[in-house]
mmCIF file of C-alpha atoms and ligand atoms in Angstrom:
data_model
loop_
_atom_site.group_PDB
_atom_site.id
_atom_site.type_symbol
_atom_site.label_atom_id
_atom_site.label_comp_id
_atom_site.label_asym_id
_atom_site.label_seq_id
_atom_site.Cartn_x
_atom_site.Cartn_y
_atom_site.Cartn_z
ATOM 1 C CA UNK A 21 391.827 85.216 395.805
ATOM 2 C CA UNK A 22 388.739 87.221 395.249
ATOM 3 C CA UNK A 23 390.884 90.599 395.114
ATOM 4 C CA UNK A 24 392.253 88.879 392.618
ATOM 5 C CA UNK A 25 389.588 87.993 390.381
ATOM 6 C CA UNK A 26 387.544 90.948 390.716
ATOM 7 C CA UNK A 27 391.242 93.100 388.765
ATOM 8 C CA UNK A 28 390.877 90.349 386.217
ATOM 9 C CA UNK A 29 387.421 91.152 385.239
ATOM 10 C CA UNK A 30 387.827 94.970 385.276
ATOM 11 C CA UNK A 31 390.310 94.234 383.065
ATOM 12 C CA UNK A 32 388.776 92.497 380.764
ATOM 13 C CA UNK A 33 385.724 95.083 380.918
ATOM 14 C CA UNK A 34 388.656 97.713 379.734
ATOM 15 C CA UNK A 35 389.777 95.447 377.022
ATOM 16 C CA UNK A 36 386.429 95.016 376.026
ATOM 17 C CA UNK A 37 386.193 91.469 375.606
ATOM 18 C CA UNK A 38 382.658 89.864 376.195
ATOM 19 C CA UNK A 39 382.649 88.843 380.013
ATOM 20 C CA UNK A 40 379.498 87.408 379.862
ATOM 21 C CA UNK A 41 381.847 84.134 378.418
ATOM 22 C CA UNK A 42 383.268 84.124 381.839
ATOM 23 C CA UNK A 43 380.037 84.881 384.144
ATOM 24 C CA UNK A 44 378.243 82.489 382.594
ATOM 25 C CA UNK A 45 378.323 78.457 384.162
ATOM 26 C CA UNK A 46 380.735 76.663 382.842
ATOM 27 C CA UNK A 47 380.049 74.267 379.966
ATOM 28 C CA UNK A 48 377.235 76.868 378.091
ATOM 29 C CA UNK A 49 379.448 80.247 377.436
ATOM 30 C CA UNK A 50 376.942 82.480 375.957
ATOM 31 C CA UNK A 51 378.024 84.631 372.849
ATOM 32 C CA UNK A 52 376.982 88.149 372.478
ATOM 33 C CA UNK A 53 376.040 88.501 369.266
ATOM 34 C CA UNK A 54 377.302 92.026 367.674
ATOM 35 C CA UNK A 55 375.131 93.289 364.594
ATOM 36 C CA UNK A 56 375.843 95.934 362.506
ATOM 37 C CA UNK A 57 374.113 98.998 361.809
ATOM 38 C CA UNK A 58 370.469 98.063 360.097
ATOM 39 C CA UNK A 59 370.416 98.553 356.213
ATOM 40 C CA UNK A 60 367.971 101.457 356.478
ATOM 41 C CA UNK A 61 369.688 103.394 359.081
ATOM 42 C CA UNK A 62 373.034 103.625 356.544
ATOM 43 C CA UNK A 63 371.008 104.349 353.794
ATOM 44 C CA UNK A 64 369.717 107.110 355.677
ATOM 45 C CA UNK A 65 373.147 108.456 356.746
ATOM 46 C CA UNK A 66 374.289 108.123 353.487
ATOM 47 C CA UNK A 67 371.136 110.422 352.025
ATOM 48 C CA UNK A 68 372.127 113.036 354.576
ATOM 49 C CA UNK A 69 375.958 113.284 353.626
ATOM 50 C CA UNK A 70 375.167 113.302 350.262
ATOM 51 C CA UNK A 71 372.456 116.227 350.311
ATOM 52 C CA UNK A 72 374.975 118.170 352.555
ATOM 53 C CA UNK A 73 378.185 117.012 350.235
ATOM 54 C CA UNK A 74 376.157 118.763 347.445
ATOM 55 C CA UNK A 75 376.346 122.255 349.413
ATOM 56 C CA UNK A 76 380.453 122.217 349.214
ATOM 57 C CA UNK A 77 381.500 124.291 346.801
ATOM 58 C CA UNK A 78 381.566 123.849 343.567
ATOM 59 C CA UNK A 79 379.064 121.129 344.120
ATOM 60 C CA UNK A 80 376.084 122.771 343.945
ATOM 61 C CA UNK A 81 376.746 124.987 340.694
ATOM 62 C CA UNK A 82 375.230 122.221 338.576
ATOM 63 C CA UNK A 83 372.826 121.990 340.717
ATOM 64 C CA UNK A 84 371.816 126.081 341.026
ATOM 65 C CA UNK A 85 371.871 125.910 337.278
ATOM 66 C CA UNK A 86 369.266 124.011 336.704
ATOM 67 C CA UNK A 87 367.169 124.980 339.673
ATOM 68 C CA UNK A 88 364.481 126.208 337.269
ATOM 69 C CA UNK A 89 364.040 122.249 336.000
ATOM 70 C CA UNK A 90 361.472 120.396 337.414
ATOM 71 C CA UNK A 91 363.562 117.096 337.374
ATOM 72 C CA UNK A 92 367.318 117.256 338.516
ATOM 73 C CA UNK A 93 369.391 114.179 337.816
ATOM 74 C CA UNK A 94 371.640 114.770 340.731
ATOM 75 C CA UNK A 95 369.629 115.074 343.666
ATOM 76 C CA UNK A 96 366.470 112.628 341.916
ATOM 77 C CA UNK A 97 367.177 110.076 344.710
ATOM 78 C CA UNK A 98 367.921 112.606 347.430
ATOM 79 C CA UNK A 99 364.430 114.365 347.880
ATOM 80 C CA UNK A 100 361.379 113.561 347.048
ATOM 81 C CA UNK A 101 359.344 115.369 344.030
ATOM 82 C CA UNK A 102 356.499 116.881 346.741
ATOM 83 C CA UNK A 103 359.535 117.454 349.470
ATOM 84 C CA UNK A 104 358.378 120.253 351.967
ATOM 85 C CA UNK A 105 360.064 121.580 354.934
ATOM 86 C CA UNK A 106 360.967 124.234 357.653
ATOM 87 C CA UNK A 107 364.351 125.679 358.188
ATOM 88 C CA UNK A 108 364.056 128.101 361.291
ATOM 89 C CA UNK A 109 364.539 130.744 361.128
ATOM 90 C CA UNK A 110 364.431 131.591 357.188
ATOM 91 C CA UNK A 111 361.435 130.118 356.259
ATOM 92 C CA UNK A 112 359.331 127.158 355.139
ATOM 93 C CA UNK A 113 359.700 125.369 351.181
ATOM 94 C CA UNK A 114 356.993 124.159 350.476
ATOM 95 C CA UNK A 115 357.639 122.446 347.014
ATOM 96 C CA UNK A 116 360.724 120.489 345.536
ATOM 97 C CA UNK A 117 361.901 123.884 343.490
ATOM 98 C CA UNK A 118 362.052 125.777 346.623
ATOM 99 C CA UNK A 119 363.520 123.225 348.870
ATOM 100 C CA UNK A 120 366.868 122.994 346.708
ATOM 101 C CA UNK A 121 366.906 126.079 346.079
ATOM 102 C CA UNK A 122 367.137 126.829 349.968
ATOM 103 C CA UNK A 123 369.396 124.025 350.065
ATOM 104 C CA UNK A 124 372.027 124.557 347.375
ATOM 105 C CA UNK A 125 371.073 128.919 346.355
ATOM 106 C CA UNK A 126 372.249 129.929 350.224
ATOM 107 C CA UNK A 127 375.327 127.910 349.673
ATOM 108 C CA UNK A 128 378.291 130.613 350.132
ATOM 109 C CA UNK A 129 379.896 130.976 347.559
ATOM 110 C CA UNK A 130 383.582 132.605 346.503
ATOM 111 C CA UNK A 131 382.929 136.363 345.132
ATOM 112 C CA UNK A 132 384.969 139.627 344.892
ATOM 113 C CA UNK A 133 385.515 140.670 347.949
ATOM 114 C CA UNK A 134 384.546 137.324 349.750
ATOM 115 C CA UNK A 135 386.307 134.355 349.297
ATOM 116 C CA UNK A 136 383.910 132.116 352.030
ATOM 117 C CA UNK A 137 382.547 128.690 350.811
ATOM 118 C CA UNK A 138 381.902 125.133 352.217
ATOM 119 C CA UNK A 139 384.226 123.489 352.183
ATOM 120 C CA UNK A 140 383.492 120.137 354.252
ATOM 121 C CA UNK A 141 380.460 119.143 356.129
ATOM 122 C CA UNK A 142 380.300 116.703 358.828
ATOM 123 C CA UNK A 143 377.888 114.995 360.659
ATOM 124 C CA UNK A 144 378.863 114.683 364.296
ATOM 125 C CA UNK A 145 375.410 113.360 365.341
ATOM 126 C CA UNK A 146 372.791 110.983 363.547
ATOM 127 C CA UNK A 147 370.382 108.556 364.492
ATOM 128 C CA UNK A 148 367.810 106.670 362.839
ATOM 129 C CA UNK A 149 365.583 104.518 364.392
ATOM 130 C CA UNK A 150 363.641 103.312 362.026
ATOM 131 C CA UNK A 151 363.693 103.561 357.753
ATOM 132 C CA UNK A 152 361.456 106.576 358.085
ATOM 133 C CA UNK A 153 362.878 108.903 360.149
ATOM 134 C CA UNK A 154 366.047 110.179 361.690
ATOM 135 C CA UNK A 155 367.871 112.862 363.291
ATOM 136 C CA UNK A 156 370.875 114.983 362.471
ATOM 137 C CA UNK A 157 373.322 118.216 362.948
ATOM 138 C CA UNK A 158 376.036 118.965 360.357
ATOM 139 C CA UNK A 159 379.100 121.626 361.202
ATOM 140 C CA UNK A 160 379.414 123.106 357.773
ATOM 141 C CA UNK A 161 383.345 124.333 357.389
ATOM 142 C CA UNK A 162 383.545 127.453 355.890
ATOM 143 C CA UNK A 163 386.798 128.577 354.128
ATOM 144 C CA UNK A 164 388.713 130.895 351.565
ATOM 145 C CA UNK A 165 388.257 128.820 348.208
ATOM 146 C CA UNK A 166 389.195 131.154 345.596
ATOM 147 C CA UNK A 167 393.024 130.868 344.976
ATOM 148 C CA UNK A 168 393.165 134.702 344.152
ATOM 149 C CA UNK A 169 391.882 136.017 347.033
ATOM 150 C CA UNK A 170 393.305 136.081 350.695
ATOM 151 C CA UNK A 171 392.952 133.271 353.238
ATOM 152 C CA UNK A 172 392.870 130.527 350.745
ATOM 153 C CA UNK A 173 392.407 127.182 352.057
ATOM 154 C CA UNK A 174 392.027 128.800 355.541
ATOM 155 C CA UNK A 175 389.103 128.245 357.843
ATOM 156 C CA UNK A 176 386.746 131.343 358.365
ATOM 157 C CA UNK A 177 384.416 130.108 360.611
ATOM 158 C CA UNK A 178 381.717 127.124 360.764
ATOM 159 C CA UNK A 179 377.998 127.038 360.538
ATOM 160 C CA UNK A 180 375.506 124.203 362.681
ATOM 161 C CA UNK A 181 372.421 122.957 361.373
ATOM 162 C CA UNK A 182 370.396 120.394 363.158
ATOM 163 C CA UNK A 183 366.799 118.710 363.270
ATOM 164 C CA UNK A 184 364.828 115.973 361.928
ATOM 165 C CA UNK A 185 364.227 114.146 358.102
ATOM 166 C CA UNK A 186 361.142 112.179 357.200
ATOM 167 C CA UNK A 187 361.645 109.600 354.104
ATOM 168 C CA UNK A 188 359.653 108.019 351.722
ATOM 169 C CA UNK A 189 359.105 104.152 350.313
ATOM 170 C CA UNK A 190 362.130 105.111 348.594
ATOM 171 C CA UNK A 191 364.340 106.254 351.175
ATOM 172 C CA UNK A 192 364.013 110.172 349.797
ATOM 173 C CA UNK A 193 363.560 113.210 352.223
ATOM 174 C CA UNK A 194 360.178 113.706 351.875
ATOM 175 C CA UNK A 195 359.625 116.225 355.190
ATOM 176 C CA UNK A 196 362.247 118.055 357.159
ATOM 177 C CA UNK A 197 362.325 120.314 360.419
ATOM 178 C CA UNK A 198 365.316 121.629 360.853
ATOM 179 C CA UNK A 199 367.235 124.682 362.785
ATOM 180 C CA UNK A 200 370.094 126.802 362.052
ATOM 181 C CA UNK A 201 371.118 128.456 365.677
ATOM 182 C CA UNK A 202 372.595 132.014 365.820
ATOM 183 C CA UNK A 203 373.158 132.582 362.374
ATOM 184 C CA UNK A 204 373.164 136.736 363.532
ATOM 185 C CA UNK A 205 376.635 135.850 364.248
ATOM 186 C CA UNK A 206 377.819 133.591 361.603
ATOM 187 C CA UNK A 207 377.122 136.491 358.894
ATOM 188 C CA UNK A 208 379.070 138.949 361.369
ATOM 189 C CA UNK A 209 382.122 136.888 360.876
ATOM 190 C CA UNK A 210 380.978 135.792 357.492
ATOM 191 C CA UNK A 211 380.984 139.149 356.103
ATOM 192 C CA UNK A 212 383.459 140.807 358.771
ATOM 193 C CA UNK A 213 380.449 143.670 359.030
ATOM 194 C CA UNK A 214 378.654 144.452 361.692
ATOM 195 C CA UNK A 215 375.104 144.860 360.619
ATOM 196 C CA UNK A 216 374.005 147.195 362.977
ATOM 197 C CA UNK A 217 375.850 149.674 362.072
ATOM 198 C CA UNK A 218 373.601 152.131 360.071
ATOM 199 C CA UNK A 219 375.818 153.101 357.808
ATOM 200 C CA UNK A 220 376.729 149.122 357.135
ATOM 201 C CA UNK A 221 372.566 148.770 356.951
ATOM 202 C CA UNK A 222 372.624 151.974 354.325
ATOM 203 C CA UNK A 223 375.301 150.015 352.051
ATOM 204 C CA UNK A 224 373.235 146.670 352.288
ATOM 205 C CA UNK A 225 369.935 148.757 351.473
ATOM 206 C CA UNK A 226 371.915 149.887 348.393
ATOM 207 C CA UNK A 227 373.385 146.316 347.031
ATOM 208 C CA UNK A 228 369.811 144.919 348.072
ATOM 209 C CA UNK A 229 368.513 147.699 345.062
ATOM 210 C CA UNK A 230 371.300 147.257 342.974
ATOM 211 C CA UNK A 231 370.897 143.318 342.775
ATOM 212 C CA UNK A 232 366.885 143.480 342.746
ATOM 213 C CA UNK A 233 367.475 145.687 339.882
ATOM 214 C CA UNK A 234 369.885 143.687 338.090
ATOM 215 C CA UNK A 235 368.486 140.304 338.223
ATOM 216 C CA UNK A 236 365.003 141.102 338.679
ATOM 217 C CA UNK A 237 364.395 142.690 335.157
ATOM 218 C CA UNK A 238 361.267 142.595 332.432
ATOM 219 C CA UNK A 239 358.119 140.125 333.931
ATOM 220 C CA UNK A 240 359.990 140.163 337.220
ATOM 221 C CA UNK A 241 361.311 143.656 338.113
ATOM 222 C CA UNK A 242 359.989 144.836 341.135
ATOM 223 C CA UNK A 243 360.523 148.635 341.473
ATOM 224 C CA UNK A 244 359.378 150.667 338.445
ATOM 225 C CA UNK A 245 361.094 154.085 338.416
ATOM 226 C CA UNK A 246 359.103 156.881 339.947
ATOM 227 C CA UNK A 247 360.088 160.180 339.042
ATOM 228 C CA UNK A 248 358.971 161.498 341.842
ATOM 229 C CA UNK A 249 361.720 159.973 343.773
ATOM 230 C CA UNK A 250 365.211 161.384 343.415
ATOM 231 C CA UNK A 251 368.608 161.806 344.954
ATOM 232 C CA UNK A 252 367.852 164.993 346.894
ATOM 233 C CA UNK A 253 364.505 163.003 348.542
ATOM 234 C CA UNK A 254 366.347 160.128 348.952
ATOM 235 C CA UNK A 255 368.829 161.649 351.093
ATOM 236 C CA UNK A 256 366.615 163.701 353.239
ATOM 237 C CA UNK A 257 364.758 160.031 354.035
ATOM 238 C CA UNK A 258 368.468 159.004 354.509
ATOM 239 C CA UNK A 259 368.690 162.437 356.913
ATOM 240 C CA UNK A 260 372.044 163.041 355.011
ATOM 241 C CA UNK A 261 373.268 166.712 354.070
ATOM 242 C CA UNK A 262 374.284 166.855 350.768
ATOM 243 C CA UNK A 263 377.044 169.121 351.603
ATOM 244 C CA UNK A 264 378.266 168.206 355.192
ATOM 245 C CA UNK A 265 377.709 164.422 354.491
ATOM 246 C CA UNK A 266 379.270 164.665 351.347
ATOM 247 C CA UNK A 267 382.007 162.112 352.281
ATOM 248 C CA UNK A 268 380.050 159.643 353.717
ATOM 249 C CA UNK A 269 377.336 160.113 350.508
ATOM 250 C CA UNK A 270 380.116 159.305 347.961
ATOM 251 C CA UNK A 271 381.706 156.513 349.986
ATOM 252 C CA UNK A 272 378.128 154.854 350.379
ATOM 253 C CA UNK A 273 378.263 155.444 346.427
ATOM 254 C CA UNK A 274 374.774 157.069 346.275
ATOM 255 C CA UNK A 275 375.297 159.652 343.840
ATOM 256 C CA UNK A 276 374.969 156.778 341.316
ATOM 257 C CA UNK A 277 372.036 155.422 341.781
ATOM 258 C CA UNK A 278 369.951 154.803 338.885
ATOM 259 C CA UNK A 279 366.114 155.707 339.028
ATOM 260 C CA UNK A 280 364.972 152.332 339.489
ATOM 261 C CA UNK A 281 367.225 151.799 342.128
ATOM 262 C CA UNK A 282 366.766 155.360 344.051
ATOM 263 C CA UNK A 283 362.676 154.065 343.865
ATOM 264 C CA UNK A 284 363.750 151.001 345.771
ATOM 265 C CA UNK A 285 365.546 152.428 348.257
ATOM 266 C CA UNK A 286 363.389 155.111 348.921
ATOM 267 C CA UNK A 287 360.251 152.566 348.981
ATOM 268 C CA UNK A 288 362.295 149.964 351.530
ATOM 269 C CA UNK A 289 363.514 152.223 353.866
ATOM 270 C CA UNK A 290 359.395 152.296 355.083
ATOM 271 C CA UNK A 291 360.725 148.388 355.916
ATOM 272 C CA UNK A 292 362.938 147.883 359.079
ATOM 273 C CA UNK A 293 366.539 146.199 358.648
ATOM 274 C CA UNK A 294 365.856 143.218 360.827
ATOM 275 C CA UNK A 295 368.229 140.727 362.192
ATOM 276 C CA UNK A 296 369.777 137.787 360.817
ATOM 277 C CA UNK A 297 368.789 135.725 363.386
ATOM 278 C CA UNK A 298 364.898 136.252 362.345
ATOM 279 C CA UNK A 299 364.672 135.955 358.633
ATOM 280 C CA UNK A 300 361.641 135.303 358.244
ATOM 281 C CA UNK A 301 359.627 138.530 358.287
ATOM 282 C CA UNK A 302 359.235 141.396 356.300
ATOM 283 C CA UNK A 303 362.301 142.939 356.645
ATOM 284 C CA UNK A 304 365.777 144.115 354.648
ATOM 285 C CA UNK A 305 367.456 140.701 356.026
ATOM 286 C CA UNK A 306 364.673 138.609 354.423
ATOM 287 C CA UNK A 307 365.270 139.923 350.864
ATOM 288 C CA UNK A 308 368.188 140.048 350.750
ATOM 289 C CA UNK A 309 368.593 136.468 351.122
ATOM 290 C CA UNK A 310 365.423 135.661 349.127
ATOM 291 C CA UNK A 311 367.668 137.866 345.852
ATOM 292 C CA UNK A 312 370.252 135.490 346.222
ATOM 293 C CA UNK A 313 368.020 132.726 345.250
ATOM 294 C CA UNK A 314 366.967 134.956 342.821
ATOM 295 C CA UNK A 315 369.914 135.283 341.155
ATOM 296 C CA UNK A 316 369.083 131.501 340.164
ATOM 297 C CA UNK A 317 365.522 131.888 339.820
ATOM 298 C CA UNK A 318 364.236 134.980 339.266
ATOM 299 C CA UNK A 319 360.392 134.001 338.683
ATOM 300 C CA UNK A 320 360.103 132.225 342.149
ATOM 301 C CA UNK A 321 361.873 134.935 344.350
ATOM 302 C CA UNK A 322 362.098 138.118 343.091
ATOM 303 C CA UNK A 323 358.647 138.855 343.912
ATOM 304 C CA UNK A 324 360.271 137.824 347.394
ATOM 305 C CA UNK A 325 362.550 140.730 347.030
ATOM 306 C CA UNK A 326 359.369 143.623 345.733
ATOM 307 C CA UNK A 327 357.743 145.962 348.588
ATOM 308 C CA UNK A 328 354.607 143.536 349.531
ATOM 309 C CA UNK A 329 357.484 140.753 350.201
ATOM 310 C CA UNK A 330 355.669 137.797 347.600
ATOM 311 C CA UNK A 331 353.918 135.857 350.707
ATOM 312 C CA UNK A 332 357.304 135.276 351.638
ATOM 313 C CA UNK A 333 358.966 138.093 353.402
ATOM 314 C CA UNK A 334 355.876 139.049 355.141
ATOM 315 C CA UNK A 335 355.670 138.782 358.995
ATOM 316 C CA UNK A 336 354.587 135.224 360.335
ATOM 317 C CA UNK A 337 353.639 135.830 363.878
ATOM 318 C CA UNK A 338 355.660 133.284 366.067
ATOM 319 C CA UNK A 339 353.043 130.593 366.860
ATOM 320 C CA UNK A 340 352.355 130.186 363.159
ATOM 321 C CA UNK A 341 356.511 130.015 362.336
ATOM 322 C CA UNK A 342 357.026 127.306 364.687
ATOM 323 C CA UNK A 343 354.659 125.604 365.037
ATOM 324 C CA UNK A 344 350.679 126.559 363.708
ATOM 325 C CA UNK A 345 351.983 125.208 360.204
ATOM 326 C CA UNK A 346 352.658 122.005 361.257
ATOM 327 C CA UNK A 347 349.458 120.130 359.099
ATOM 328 C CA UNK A 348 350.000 121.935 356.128
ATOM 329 C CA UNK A 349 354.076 121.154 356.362
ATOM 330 C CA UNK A 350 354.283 117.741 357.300
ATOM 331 C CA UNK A 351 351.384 116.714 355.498
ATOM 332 C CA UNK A 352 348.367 115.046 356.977
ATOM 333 C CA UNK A 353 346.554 112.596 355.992
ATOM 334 C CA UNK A 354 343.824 110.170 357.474
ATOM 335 C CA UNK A 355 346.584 107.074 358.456
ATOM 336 C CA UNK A 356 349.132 109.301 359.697
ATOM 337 C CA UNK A 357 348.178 112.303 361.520
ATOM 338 C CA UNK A 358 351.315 115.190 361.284
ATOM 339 C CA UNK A 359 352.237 114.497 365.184
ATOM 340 C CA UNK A 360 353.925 111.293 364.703
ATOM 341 C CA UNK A 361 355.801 112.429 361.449
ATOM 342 C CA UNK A 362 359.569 112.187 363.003
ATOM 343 C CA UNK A 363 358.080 109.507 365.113
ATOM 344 C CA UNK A 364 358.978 106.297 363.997
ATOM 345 C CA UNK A 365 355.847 104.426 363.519
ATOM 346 C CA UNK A 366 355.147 101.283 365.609
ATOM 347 C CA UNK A 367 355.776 97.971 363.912
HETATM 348 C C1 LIG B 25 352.948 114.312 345.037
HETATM 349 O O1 LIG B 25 351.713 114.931 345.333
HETATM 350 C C2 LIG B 25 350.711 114.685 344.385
HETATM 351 C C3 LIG B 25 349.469 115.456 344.756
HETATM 352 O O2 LIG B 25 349.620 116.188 345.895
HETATM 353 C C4 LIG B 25 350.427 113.187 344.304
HETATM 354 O O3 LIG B 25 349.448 112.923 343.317
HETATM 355 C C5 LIG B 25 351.703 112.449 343.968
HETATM 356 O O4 LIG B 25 351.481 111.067 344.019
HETATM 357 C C6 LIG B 25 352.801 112.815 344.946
HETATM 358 N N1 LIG B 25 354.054 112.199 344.526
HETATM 359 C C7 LIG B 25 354.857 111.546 345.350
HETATM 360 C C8 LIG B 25 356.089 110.987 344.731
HETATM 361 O O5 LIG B 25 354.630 111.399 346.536
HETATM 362 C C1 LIG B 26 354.838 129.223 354.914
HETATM 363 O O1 LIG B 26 355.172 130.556 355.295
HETATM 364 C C2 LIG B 26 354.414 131.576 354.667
HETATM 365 C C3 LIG B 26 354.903 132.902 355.186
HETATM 366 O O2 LIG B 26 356.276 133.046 354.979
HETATM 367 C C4 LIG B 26 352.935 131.389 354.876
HETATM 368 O O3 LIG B 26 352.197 132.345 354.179
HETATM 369 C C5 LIG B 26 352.526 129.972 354.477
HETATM 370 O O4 LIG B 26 351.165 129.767 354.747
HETATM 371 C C6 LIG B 26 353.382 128.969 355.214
HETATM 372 N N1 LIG B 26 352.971 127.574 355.083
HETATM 373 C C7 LIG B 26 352.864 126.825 353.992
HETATM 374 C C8 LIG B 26 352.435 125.432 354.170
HETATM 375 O O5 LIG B 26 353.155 127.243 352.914
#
């Protein structure tokens, strides 16, 4: 009899009906009461997906475009005006302008060469405890989307980004922490290169100069020409022979460099390559993220991409990176001291 009883309710625990109808005396059957999800804690979901849906491609080219506006319709409700954040390990953004221009400017996008965009982002974790803060990690999907290249439609890779969003009264990001782990490898696979190889790190060097010259032009251009710099010094720096590297000189493409961009080279090879996986220092790998958000806003970042690094690709000793910046990030004031920002605060 008891055998018996005992399979019934371990049945009813797998078919998930509410036992505590049945453990309870008879006459008074308690009801569990099931709520759903608290108002602020889908409104908070929903700000996430939305800020990450704008990262799919083409969804952030309106965006990009108007990066240089200081009010942008589309994202208005998604971060705040004075947003300011960390993404480890590229840097912190400080400002609004900066912040979606980290968000939406580092967004792969198709070009020659390289089809890779995002094409989906999910959120396999989330939690919000209260309407002021809440926790996430988003696998971005990265895949061919240009139709005239190879491996349309076909996954490349993915990318993980995870850590924690502050909002305002008004339910907009106002402060975010967040992480991007081993991104070293995603922009192996990303670019099928192996970055370091020197001869791969001698071709980067070269785009680097070749963009920061193209984009970074009049009020904004970074290396003036010295004519004290030419091919011949250029290539001793390089320790290439002009004659018994001659194959490796014209497949590198060096013998047409302009002068502003044989300056640049010259000047940056005093700067070490760096590694993906540290951004944030004063390095090759810095700017040459920093002149893809140049491309879109030249005034903000291509002093990013010049020789002193524009405050931005300087080094940033460790303790400072993670966490000496904290005040000045997350915003103190009097009534609610940086320490408790992705706390939820009592009630
Ligand atoms: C942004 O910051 C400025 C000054 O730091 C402040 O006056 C303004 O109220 C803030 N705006 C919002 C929306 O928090
Ligand atoms: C952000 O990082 C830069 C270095 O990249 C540093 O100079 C600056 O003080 C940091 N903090 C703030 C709040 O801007």
């Amino acid at each position: 009899m008891y055998r018996l009883q005992a399979i019934f309710i371990l049945l009813l625990l797998w078919s998930g009906l509410p036992i505590a109808v049945f453990a309870s005396p008879a006459g008074s059957p308690r009801h569990i009461v099931k709520r759903g999800k608290p108002e602020y804690y889908t409104r908070n979901f929903n700000t996430i997906s939305s800020i990450y849906k704008f990262t799919i491609f083409p969804n952030m080219q309106p965006i990009i475009a108007q990066a240089q506006n200081a009010n942008i319709p589309e994202v208005a409700e998604l971060f705040s005006p004075n947003v300011s954040g960390r993404i480890q390990d590229v840097g912190n953004f400080t400002n609004f302008r900066t912040s979606i221009e980290y968000f939406y400017g580092l967004a792969p996008q198709p070009r020659p060469g390289n089809p890779a965009a995002i094409t989906a982002a999910t959120i396999p974790q989330f939690v919000s405890g209260c309407p002021e803060v809440a926790t996430s990690t988003v696998y971005f999907t990265i895949s061919g989307a240009d139709p005239h290249q190879s491996k349309f439609g076909e996954v490349i890779t993915y990318l993980k980004q995870t850590g924690f969003w502050h909002f305002d009264s008004e339910g907009r990001v106002d402060y975010y922490d967040l992480y991007i782990p081993a991104l070293g490898d995603f922009t192996t696979i990303l670019n099928g290169a192996d970055f370091n190889d020197p001869t791969v790190q001698t071709l980067a060097r070269k785009q680097l100069c070749q963009g920061a010259q193209a984009f970074c032009t009049g009020a904004n251009a970074q290396y003036k020409p010295n004519l004290g710099i030419n091919l011949k010094k250029l290539l001793s720096q390089l320790g290439l022979n002009m004659l018994t590297d001659q194959k490796l000189i014209s497949t590198l493409g060096l013998t047409s460099l302009n002068a502003g961009e044989l300056t640049c080279m010259s000047r940056l090879l005093e700067k070490d390559f760096g590694i993906f996986d540290k951004l944030w220092s004063d390095t090759i790998v810095c700017r040459i993220v920093h002149l893809m958000l140049a491309q879109s806003d030249p005034e903000e970042h291509c002093p990013h991409v010049g020789f002193d690094g524009g405050m931005k690709c300087v080094e940033y000793p460790y303790e400072k990176r993670l966490f000496g910046d904290d005040d000045r990030l997350f915003g103190t004031t009097d009534q609610y001291p940086h320490i408790d920002r992705f706390i939820c605060p009592d009630v």
